[in-house]
C-alpha positions as a LaTeX table, in Angstrom:
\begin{tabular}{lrrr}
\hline
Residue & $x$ (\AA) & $y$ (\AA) & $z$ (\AA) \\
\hline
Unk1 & $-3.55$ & 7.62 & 10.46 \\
Unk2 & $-1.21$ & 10.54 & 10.14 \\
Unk3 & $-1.36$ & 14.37 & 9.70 \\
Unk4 & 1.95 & 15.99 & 8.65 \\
Unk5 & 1.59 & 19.83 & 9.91 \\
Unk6 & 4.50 & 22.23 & 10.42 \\
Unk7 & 5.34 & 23.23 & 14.09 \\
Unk8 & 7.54 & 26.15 & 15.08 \\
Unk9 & 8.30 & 25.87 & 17.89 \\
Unk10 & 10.65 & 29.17 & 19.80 \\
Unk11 & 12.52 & 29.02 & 22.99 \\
Unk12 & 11.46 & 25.81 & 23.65 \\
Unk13 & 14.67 & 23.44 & 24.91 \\
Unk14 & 15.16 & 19.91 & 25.23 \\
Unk15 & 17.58 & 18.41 & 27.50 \\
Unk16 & 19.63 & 15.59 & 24.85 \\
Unk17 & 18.65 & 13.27 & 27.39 \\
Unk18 & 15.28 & 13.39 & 26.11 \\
Unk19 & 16.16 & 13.49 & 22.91 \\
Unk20 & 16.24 & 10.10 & 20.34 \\
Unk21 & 17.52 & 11.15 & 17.23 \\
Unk22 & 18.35 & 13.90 & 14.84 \\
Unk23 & 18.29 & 13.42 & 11.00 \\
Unk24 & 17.87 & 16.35 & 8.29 \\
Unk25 & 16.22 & 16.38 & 5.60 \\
Unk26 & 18.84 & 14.96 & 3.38 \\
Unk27 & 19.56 & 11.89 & 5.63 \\
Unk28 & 15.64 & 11.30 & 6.00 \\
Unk29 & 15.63 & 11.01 & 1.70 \\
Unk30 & 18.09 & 8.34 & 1.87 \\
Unk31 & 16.30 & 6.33 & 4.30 \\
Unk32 & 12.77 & 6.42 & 2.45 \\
Unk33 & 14.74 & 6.01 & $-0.92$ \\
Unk34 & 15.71 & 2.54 & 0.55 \\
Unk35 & 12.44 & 1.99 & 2.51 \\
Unk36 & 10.42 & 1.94 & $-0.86$ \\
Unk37 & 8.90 & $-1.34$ & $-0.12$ \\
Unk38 & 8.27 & $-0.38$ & 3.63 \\
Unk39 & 4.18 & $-0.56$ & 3.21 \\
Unk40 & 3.87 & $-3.34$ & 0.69 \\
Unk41 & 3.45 & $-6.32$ & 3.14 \\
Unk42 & 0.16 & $-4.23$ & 4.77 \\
Unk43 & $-1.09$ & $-3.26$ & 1.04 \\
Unk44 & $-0.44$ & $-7.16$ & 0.05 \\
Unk45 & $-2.31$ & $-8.42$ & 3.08 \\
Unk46 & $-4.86$ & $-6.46$ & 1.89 \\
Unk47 & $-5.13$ & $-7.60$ & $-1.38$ \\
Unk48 & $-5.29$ & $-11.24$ & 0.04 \\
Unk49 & $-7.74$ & $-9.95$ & 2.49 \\
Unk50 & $-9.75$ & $-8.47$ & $-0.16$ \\
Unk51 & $-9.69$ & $-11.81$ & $-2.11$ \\
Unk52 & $-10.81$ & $-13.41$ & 1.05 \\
Unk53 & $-14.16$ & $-11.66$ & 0.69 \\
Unk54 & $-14.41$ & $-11.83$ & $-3.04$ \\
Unk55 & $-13.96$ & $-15.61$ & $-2.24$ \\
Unk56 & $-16.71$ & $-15.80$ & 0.77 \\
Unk57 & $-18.94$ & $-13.85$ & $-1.52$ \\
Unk58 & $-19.04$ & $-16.45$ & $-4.05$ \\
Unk59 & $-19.43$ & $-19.61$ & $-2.30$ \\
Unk60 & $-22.36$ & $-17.51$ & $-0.52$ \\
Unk61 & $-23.58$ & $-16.69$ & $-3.61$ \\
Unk62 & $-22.69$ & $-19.61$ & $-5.53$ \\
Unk63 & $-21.51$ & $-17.68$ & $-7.73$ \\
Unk64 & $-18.56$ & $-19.05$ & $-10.26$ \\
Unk65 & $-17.76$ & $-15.90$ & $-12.02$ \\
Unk66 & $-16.78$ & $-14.63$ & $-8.54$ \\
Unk67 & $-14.70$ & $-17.67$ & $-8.10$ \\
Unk68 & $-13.11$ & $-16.60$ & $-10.91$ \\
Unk69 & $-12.29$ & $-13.42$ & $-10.62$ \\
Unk70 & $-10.96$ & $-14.09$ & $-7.24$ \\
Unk71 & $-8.48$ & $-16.86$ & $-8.97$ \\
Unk72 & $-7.31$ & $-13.76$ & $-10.96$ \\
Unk73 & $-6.49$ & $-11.44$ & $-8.29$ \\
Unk74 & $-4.76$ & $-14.63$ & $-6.18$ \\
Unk75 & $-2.43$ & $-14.83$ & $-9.16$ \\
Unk76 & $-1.68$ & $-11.32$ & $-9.63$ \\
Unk77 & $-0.52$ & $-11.15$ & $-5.52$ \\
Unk78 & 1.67 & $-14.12$ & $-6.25$ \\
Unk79 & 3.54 & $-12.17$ & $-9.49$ \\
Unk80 & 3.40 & $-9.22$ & $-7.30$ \\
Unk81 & 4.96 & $-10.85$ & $-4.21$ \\
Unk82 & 7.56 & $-12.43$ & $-6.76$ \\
Unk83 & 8.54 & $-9.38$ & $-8.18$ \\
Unk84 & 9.58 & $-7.87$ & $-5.08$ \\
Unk85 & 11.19 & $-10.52$ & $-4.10$ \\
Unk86 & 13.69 & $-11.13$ & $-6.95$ \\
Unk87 & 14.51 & $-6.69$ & $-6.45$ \\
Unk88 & 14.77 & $-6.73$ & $-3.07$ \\
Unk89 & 17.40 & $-9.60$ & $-3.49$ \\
Unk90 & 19.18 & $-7.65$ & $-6.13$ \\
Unk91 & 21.76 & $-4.34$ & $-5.19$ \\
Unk92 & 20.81 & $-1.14$ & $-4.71$ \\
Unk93 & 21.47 & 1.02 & $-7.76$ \\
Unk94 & 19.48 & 3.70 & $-9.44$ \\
Unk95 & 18.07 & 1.45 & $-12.25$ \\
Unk96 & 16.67 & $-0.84$ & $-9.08$ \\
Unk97 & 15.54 & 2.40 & $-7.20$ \\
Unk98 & 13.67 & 3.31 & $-10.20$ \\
Unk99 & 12.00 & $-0.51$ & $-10.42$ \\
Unk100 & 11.25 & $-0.72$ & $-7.01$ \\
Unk101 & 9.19 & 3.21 & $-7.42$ \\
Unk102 & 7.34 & 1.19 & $-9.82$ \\
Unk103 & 6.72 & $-1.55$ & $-8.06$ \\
Unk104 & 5.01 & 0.16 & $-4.74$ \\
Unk105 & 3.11 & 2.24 & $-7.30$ \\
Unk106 & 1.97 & $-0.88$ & $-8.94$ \\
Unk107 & 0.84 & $-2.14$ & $-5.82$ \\
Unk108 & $-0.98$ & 1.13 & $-4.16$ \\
Unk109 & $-3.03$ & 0.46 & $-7.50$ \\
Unk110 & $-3.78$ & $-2.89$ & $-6.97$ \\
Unk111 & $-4.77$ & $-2.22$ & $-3.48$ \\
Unk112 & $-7.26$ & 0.01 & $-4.37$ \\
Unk113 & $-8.03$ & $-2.18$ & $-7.51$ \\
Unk114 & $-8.76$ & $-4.97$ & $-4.96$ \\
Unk115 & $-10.91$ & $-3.09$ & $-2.50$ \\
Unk116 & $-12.95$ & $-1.91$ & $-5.16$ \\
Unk117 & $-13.44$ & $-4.97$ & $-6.71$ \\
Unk118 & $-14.98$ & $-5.91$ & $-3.15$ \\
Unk119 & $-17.45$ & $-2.97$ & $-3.24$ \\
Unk120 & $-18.58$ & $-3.75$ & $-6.75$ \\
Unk121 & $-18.81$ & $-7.46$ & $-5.53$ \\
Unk122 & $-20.48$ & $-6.89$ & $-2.31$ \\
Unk123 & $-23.11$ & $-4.03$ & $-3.86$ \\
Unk124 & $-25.28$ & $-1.54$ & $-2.40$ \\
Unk125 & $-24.86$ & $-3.20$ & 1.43 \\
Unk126 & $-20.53$ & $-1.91$ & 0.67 \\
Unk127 & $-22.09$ & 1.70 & 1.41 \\
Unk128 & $-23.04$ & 0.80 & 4.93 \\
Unk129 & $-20.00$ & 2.15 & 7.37 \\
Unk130 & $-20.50$ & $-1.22$ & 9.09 \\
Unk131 & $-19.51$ & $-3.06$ & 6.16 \\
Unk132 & $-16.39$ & $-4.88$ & 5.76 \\
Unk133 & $-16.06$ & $-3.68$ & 2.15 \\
Unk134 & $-16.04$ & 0.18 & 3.01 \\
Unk135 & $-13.73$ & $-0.63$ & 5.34 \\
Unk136 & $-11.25$ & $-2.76$ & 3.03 \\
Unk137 & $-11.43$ & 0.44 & 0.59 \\
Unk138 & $-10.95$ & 3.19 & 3.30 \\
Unk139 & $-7.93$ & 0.92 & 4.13 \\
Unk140 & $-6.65$ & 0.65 & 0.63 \\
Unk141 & $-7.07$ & 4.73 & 0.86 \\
Unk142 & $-4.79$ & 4.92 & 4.04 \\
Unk143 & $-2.01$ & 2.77 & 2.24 \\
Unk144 & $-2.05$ & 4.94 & $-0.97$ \\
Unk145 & $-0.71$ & 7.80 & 1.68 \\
Unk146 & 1.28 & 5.87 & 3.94 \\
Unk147 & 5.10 & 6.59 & 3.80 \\
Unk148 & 4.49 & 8.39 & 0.50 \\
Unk149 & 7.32 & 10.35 & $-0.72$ \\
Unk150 & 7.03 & 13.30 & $-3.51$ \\
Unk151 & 8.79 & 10.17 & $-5.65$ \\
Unk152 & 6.25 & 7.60 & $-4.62$ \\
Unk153 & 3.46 & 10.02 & $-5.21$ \\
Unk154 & 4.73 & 10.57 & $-8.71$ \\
Unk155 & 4.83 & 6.70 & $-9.92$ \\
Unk156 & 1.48 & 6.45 & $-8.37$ \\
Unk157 & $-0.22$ & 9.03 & $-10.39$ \\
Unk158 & 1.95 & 7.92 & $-13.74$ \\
Unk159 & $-0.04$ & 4.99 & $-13.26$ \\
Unk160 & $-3.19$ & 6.40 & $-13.22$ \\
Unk161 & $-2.44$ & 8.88 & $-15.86$ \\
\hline
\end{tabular}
């Protein structure tokens, strides 16, 4: 993980030999404006990961209503995946930039969603650090702040609103 902190530092020089890049602050905005989708393979693998368990959890259980509900979540990664699919194929324009805002929101959600569906599933044993299902939530925690923009942030929370 990552910790943003603010660093002054004075008198300190770098040869530009040693140095890889510059950007400002407005350059850095247009590169996460079109990196929107940057995290959404990770938070997608997680969601199949999480139905992975959901899955084990019912054949070790025998349990169909688990079956189930993991058939549910399978389809909603599919429509998911699709969705991003058909924008990122489309132009960049500020109706799409808006879209695809919506989209990683939708799928920090499901993320989380997912993993706690897998604690719910899994019960009391999901509290034990050594647990895979504490693990697939702190996860899903990580990927709600990875990459997150003040834009990002916002859909996120409209969501949960």
């Amino acid at each position: 993980a990552s910790g943003t902190v603010v660093l002054n530092c004075n008198k300190l020089i770098i040869p530009k030999s040693r140095v890889l890049k510059v950007i400002t602050p407005e350059q850095m905005s247009i590169t996460d404006s079109g990196a929107v989708f940057g995290v959404t393979p990770q938070i997608l693998g997680l969601c199949t990961e999480c139905v992975r368990s959901i899955t084990r959890l019912s054949e070790n259980r025998n349990s169909p209503s688990l079956a189930e509900h993991a058939q549910k979540l399978r389809e909603e990664i599919t429509t998911m995946r699709r969705e991003i699919d058909l924008l990122r194929s489309e132009a960049l324009n500020e109706e799409s930039k808006s879209k695809s805002l919506e989209l990683r929101a939708e799928c920090i959600v499901m993320g989380v969603r997912f993993a706690h569906a897998v604690v719910a599933a899994t019960g009391g044993s999901a509290n034990d650090r050594s647990n895979s299902a504490q693990r697939l939530f702190r996860e899903a925690m990580f990927y709600t702040l990875t990459a997150q923009t003040k834009d990002i942030q916002a859909a996120t929370l409209n969501l949960l609103a």
